[in-house]
């Protein structure tokens, strides 16, 4: 399903987008909470360490245990990363660690609580009147811990997110596959294929839809079959009496003396002949609509073309007006119903003969790629008229007699065969004329 309005595309887009947001939001929130917890824990540890040191610092300020403080750090010295100082309200550093007289964080305010700059987190507490203890933690440790924690949170997301999206895509495609099958089966049904659909592969949600379509196809098939049978039977029943009437009129014309009566009889004969041709076209139309076209075995189309041309050449009005060109293509094998191909070819050739100039032969060419072209000489058909000639009872601006069914029948048959019909005017390689090109794939 490549359509912009595809259900598959919409589901994959929406569910994939929602999954992406969840997978991004979850580790982001987790990383934010982890960062806050690290900061809170570090602040608690910083404050606890400052409170732990203050009794010793007070003794030092009071003149007691000076040597002990200066010479003996706590037992966790190797893990001690803090920097501290004791400063009075005048900014004089009274005690500093690691070195006396050093002032590592001069900007920290002299007020109880936490403060930070780009490098340190400082905890300040007043331990005597006007004397403040400041303990500073370098922020590099916190940042490293937070970065590692965020990496451990986001790394599984980066690994699992593509896998999750792939699973979504596979599940959605497989779940919607029956819909695509139903769409293809319904799309393949037309006037030439009204066979019922197989309901065995559809899930419970789609089976009622397929069953309803099958019932509709049954009703449509029955209606079309009744219509075709009526048309075929009617045309068949009319063929014999019309042929008899034509024979009677021809005999009457032969017996009548020259005059108005004989002229009227000839007019009636021509009308009956036109009616006979129309009945023949209706029979062919019924055959075309019945679905004839493909066959299980291949036939030689060149042989069929020769037979049709030889049959048409026997008619007095078409004698000497047909030229066959099969150079380089002695045979052309295709799996086509021989009767369907005969109807197709006869309608196209008769159309070219009826509407072409009688002084210029109509050419029928067969090529090895499965192309058969029928071209005549005559006036150019305008493009707007050309596009509508395959419609039922459609005729161009021509004085020639015709039913308007020939090209329509040919177009129906070529569709059943699985080929294509192209109309061109002027004919290819000429300045005038009309050409019908049929292509029948292997």
XYZ file of C-alpha atoms in Angstrom:
442
model
C 0.000 0.000 0.000
C 1.862 3.006 -1.278
C -1.112 5.477 -1.337
C -0.780 8.554 0.914
C -4.156 7.594 2.416
C -2.967 4.056 3.222
C -4.125 2.495 6.502
C -0.769 0.752 6.866
C 1.150 3.991 6.480
C -1.103 5.812 8.936
C -0.887 3.050 11.566
C 2.875 2.718 11.228
C 3.297 6.511 11.369
C 1.039 7.052 14.391
C 2.063 3.978 16.391
C 5.709 4.389 15.439
C 5.600 8.053 16.444
C 3.864 7.232 19.738
C 6.383 4.472 20.456
C 9.245 6.815 19.655
C 7.880 9.477 22.005
C 7.388 6.952 24.812
C 10.854 5.483 24.359
C 12.391 8.968 24.389
C 10.240 10.354 27.202
C 10.752 7.382 29.550
C 14.581 7.470 29.663
C 14.541 11.266 29.680
C 12.328 11.298 32.771
C 14.421 8.526 34.324
C 17.618 10.458 33.624
C 16.091 13.611 35.113
C 15.049 11.753 38.277
C 18.474 10.103 38.489
C 20.157 13.508 38.164
C 18.014 14.944 40.966
C 18.716 11.929 43.182
C 22.456 12.217 42.581
C 22.376 15.919 43.442
C 20.252 15.347 46.546
C 22.436 12.488 47.739
C 25.592 14.466 47.049
C 24.183 17.495 48.881
C 23.235 15.321 51.863
C 26.713 13.815 51.901
C 28.305 17.253 51.576
C 26.218 18.650 54.438
C 26.846 15.556 56.583
C 30.581 15.781 55.984
C 30.570 19.458 56.931
C 28.658 18.746 60.149
C 31.041 15.866 60.915
C 34.057 18.194 60.600
C 32.702 21.108 62.573
C 33.473 19.808 66.137
C 37.141 19.387 65.252
C 37.236 22.788 63.602
C 35.713 24.429 66.676
C 38.405 22.835 68.852
C 41.043 24.153 66.500
C 39.552 27.625 66.644
C 39.528 27.402 70.454
C 43.200 26.422 70.502
C 42.764 22.702 71.151
C 44.063 19.747 69.118
C 45.767 21.995 66.629
C 48.447 19.447 65.883
C 45.880 16.710 65.533
C 43.985 18.658 62.900
C 47.033 19.836 61.009
C 48.749 16.479 60.960
C 45.970 13.918 60.962
C 43.154 13.979 58.418
C 40.204 11.582 58.787
C 40.723 7.883 58.048
C 38.968 8.263 54.670
C 41.586 10.725 53.421
C 42.251 8.848 50.193
C 38.592 9.218 49.240
C 38.392 12.845 50.385
C 37.768 15.075 47.369
C 36.293 18.051 49.215
C 37.981 21.378 49.719
C 37.213 23.357 52.842
C 37.984 26.587 54.575
C 37.046 28.475 57.690
C 36.607 32.171 57.064
C 35.423 35.047 59.206
C 32.984 37.716 58.243
C 35.821 40.006 57.188
C 36.990 37.559 54.548
C 40.054 36.365 56.430
C 40.734 32.654 55.922
C 41.383 31.118 59.330
C 41.767 27.503 58.267
C 42.055 26.035 54.809
C 42.548 22.576 53.475
C 44.530 21.307 51.686
C 46.800 24.342 52.284
C 46.479 27.189 54.722
C 46.080 30.616 53.201
C 44.524 29.247 50.042
C 41.077 30.523 49.153
C 39.604 28.150 46.543
C 36.094 29.616 46.399
C 36.187 33.349 47.145
C 32.752 34.074 45.660
C 30.750 31.837 47.995
C 28.431 33.999 50.133
C 28.838 33.934 53.923
C 25.366 32.628 54.699
C 24.059 29.248 55.779
C 23.106 26.914 52.926
C 24.235 25.692 49.537
C 25.805 27.651 46.714
C 27.375 26.634 43.444
C 29.402 27.974 40.583
C 30.724 26.322 37.447
C 33.255 24.189 39.343
C 32.051 23.644 42.910
C 29.043 22.930 45.071
C 29.647 24.758 48.377
C 27.944 24.230 51.726
C 28.344 27.092 54.217
C 27.441 27.017 57.914
C 28.184 29.494 60.701
C 30.043 27.586 63.460
C 30.828 30.569 65.682
C 29.749 34.150 65.793
C 31.023 35.649 62.526
C 33.001 32.522 61.638
C 31.872 30.277 58.772
C 32.814 26.793 57.715
C 32.680 26.211 53.942
C 33.004 22.747 52.413
C 33.214 22.539 48.599
C 32.718 19.531 46.346
C 34.154 19.602 42.807
C 31.308 19.107 40.325
C 33.324 16.893 37.985
C 32.463 13.826 40.035
C 28.749 14.538 39.931
C 28.816 15.208 36.218
C 30.693 11.981 35.541
C 28.223 9.990 37.638
C 25.212 11.615 35.956
C 26.695 11.107 32.472
C 27.343 7.421 33.142
C 23.859 6.961 34.572
C 22.251 8.706 31.587
C 24.305 6.542 29.242
C 23.109 3.370 30.951
C 19.513 4.657 30.723
C 19.606 5.738 27.055
C 21.793 2.952 25.684
C 19.097 0.227 25.947
C 16.651 2.652 24.334
C 18.940 3.227 21.369
C 19.320 -0.539 20.967
C 15.688 -1.538 21.518
C 13.928 1.343 19.727
C 14.735 0.178 16.148
C 13.803 -3.373 17.151
C 10.507 -2.138 18.602
C 9.679 -0.142 15.465
C 10.544 -3.140 13.282
C 8.223 -5.346 15.341
C 5.444 -2.753 15.006
C 5.961 -2.650 11.240
C 5.907 -6.448 10.863
C 2.855 -6.889 13.096
C 0.880 -4.138 11.339
C 1.780 -5.407 7.877
C 0.756 -8.941 8.739
C -2.410 -7.824 10.498
C -3.513 -5.691 7.546
C -2.518 -8.249 4.922
C -6.080 -9.682 4.715
C -7.377 -6.186 3.927
C -4.909 -5.908 1.057
C -5.945 -9.365 -0.195
C -9.616 -8.342 -0.042
C -8.840 -5.105 -1.879
C -6.979 -6.946 -4.630
C -9.706 -9.551 -5.027
C -12.459 -6.936 -5.245
C -10.331 -4.845 -7.620
C -9.857 -7.822 -9.947
C -13.614 -8.252 -10.358
C -15.109 -6.597 -13.418
C -17.384 -7.411 -16.313
C -15.074 -10.235 -17.367
C -14.431 -11.676 -13.909
C -17.429 -12.034 -11.629
C -16.267 -15.218 -9.925
C -16.939 -15.454 -6.170
C -14.127 -14.763 -3.726
C -12.675 -17.430 -1.455
C -13.824 -16.718 2.115
C -11.520 -19.194 3.834
C -8.532 -16.877 4.353
C -10.336 -13.829 5.715
C -10.524 -13.067 9.458
C -13.857 -12.790 11.250
C -13.935 -8.999 10.842
C -13.612 -9.158 7.034
C -15.514 -12.354 6.233
C -18.966 -10.634 6.321
C -17.726 -7.987 3.883
C -16.404 -10.623 1.484
C -19.652 -12.604 1.805
C -21.703 -9.494 0.992
C -19.516 -8.795 -2.044
C -20.010 -12.399 -3.196
C -23.781 -12.055 -2.931
C -23.628 -8.847 -4.937
C -21.445 -10.554 -7.555
C -23.925 -13.433 -7.785
C -26.807 -11.059 -8.444
C -24.787 -9.054 -10.943
C -23.574 -12.195 -12.712
C -27.125 -13.533 -12.986
C -28.387 -10.221 -14.376
C -25.576 -9.974 -16.928
C -25.985 -13.577 -18.020
C -29.713 -13.047 -18.516
C -29.048 -9.910 -20.548
C -26.380 -11.590 -22.697
C -28.510 -14.674 -23.249
C -31.442 -12.539 -24.303
C -29.285 -10.536 -26.724
C -27.656 -13.654 -28.173
C -30.941 -15.539 -28.542
C -32.692 -12.561 -30.061
C -29.901 -11.969 -32.563
C -29.728 -15.658 -33.422
C -33.470 -15.867 -33.943
C -33.367 -12.787 -36.174
C -30.489 -13.993 -38.319
C -32.429 -16.605 -40.316
C -35.550 -14.539 -41.132
C -33.417 -11.545 -42.071
C -31.295 -13.681 -44.380
C -34.477 -15.075 -45.923
C -35.918 -11.594 -46.358
C -32.752 -10.408 -48.069
C -32.867 -13.352 -50.463
C -36.515 -12.644 -51.263
C -35.795 -8.953 -51.864
C -32.856 -9.789 -54.133
C -35.133 -12.080 -56.157
C -37.816 -9.380 -56.258
C -35.290 -6.794 -57.447
C -34.194 -9.132 -60.199
C -37.790 -9.701 -61.359
C -38.998 -6.073 -61.225
C -38.638 -3.888 -64.296
C -36.596 -0.764 -64.071
C -38.426 2.011 -62.325
C -39.362 3.430 -58.952
C -40.571 0.083 -57.601
C -37.234 -1.537 -58.306
C -35.407 1.365 -56.646
C -37.570 1.052 -53.535
C -36.945 -2.694 -53.470
C -33.193 -2.085 -53.594
C -33.545 0.376 -50.720
C -35.347 -2.261 -48.693
C -32.638 -4.766 -49.587
C -29.929 -2.383 -48.346
C -31.854 -1.735 -45.141
C -32.206 -5.464 -44.533
C -28.489 -5.937 -45.212
C -27.669 -3.222 -42.645
C -29.995 -4.895 -40.180
C -28.260 -8.222 -40.827
C -24.852 -6.654 -40.126
C -26.214 -5.102 -36.933
C -27.551 -8.484 -35.805
C -24.127 -10.004 -36.496
C -22.475 -7.277 -34.391
C -24.939 -7.891 -31.558
C -24.038 -11.584 -31.632
C -20.343 -10.707 -31.516
C -20.999 -8.256 -28.682
C -22.760 -10.987 -26.712
C -19.784 -13.282 -27.286
C -17.339 -10.580 -26.186
C -19.328 -9.843 -23.040
C -19.520 -13.538 -22.209
C -15.834 -13.445 -21.292
C -14.149 -15.206 -24.227
C -10.487 -14.333 -24.540
C -7.685 -16.409 -23.058
C -7.117 -20.096 -23.830
C -5.122 -22.909 -22.251
C -3.154 -23.648 -25.412
C -1.368 -21.370 -27.870
C -2.520 -20.766 -31.436
C -0.702 -19.326 -34.435
C -2.029 -15.792 -34.853
C -0.407 -15.410 -38.277
C -2.457 -18.337 -39.572
C -5.629 -16.793 -38.112
C -4.808 -13.457 -39.757
C -4.354 -15.149 -43.126
C -7.686 -16.978 -42.795
C -9.580 -13.784 -41.915
C -8.022 -11.844 -44.797
C -8.698 -14.643 -47.284
C -12.330 -14.748 -46.139
C -12.761 -10.980 -46.505
C -11.089 -10.962 -49.932
C -13.873 -13.229 -51.198
C -16.395 -10.433 -50.710
C -16.768 -8.361 -53.895
C -16.653 -5.004 -52.112
C -13.308 -5.876 -50.481
C -11.576 -7.573 -53.412
C -8.091 -6.158 -54.019
C -8.280 -3.846 -51.000
C -6.243 -5.839 -48.462
C -2.466 -6.145 -48.186
C -0.865 -8.525 -45.659
C 2.677 -7.925 -44.375
C 4.152 -10.739 -42.265
C 7.786 -10.385 -43.359
C 10.076 -11.727 -40.657
C 7.195 -13.213 -38.655
C 6.155 -16.561 -40.120
C 4.448 -17.602 -36.870
C 3.190 -15.852 -33.746
C 2.117 -18.183 -30.942
C -0.143 -16.828 -28.202
C -2.585 -18.380 -25.710
C -5.692 -16.760 -27.180
C -9.146 -18.137 -27.927
C -9.345 -18.523 -31.691
C -12.963 -17.294 -31.909
C -12.207 -14.252 -29.757
C -9.192 -13.353 -31.894
C -11.284 -13.783 -35.044
C -13.944 -11.386 -33.718
C -11.242 -8.886 -32.743
C -9.428 -8.981 -36.068
C -12.536 -8.997 -38.272
C -13.997 -5.933 -36.553
C -10.767 -3.958 -36.883
C -10.232 -4.900 -40.546
C -13.868 -4.254 -41.496
C -13.716 -0.897 -39.730
C -10.594 0.023 -41.725
C -12.161 -1.112 -45.018
C -15.490 0.654 -44.453
C -13.960 4.010 -43.502
C -10.801 3.922 -45.675
C -10.287 5.108 -49.233
C -11.262 2.314 -51.658
C -8.394 3.224 -53.999
C -5.658 2.627 -51.395
C -5.228 -0.870 -49.927
C -5.660 -1.413 -46.207
C -2.463 -2.872 -44.726
C -2.376 -5.566 -42.035
C 1.093 -5.990 -40.470
C 2.218 -8.672 -38.003
C 5.428 -8.227 -35.987
C 7.443 -10.642 -33.858
C 6.819 -8.710 -30.631
C 3.105 -9.544 -30.770
C 2.016 -6.298 -32.428
C -0.622 -6.404 -35.161
C -1.390 -3.134 -36.956
C -4.273 -2.374 -39.335
C -3.856 0.901 -41.245
C -5.918 2.548 -43.977
C -5.849 5.778 -45.966
C -8.404 8.490 -45.429
C -9.207 11.670 -43.539
C -7.493 12.274 -40.209
C -9.723 11.669 -37.189
C -9.526 14.547 -34.653
C -8.043 13.597 -31.291
C -11.233 14.332 -29.257
C -13.190 11.989 -31.560
C -10.400 9.395 -31.487
C -10.557 9.005 -27.710
C -14.266 8.130 -27.740
C -14.380 5.704 -30.671
C -14.200 2.604 -28.445
C -17.433 3.519 -26.674
C -20.601 1.645 -27.563
C -22.462 3.064 -30.606
C -19.806 5.752 -31.018
C -19.105 6.931 -34.571
C -16.779 9.500 -36.011
C -17.694 12.211 -38.497
C -17.924 9.916 -41.530
C -20.577 9.304 -44.201
C -19.748 5.583 -44.302
C -22.315 3.137 -42.989
C -21.667 1.401 -39.695
C -23.184 0.339 -36.398
C -20.749 2.050 -34.018
C -20.041 -1.304 -32.353
C -16.947 -2.573 -34.171
C -14.238 -0.775 -32.170
C -16.190 -1.241 -28.951
C -16.318 -5.017 -29.505
C -12.615 -5.080 -30.436
C -11.707 -3.153 -27.292
C -13.717 -5.539 -25.112
C -12.080 -8.610 -26.654
C -8.543 -7.217 -26.354
C -9.164 -6.560 -22.664
C -10.322 -10.160 -22.181
C -7.202 -11.363 -23.969
C -5.000 -9.248 -21.708
C -3.597 -7.081 -24.484
C -3.959 -3.442 -25.443
C -5.560 -1.484 -28.284
C -4.071 1.788 -29.505
C -5.751 4.050 -32.046
C -3.694 6.521 -34.071
C -4.638 9.114 -36.665
C -2.839 9.895 -38.867
C -1.398 6.404 -39.237
C 2.227 5.940 -38.221
C 4.614 7.044 -40.952
C 1.830 8.755 -42.939
C 0.112 12.121 -43.137
C -3.406 10.729 -43.288
C -5.367 7.630 -42.475
C -6.296 5.703 -39.374
C -4.411 2.901 -37.631
C -5.394 0.379 -34.968
C -2.485 -1.278 -33.135
C -3.124 -4.321 -30.959
C -0.441 -5.745 -28.675
C -0.822 -9.247 -27.273
C 1.799 -10.197 -24.659
C 3.160 -13.707 -24.327
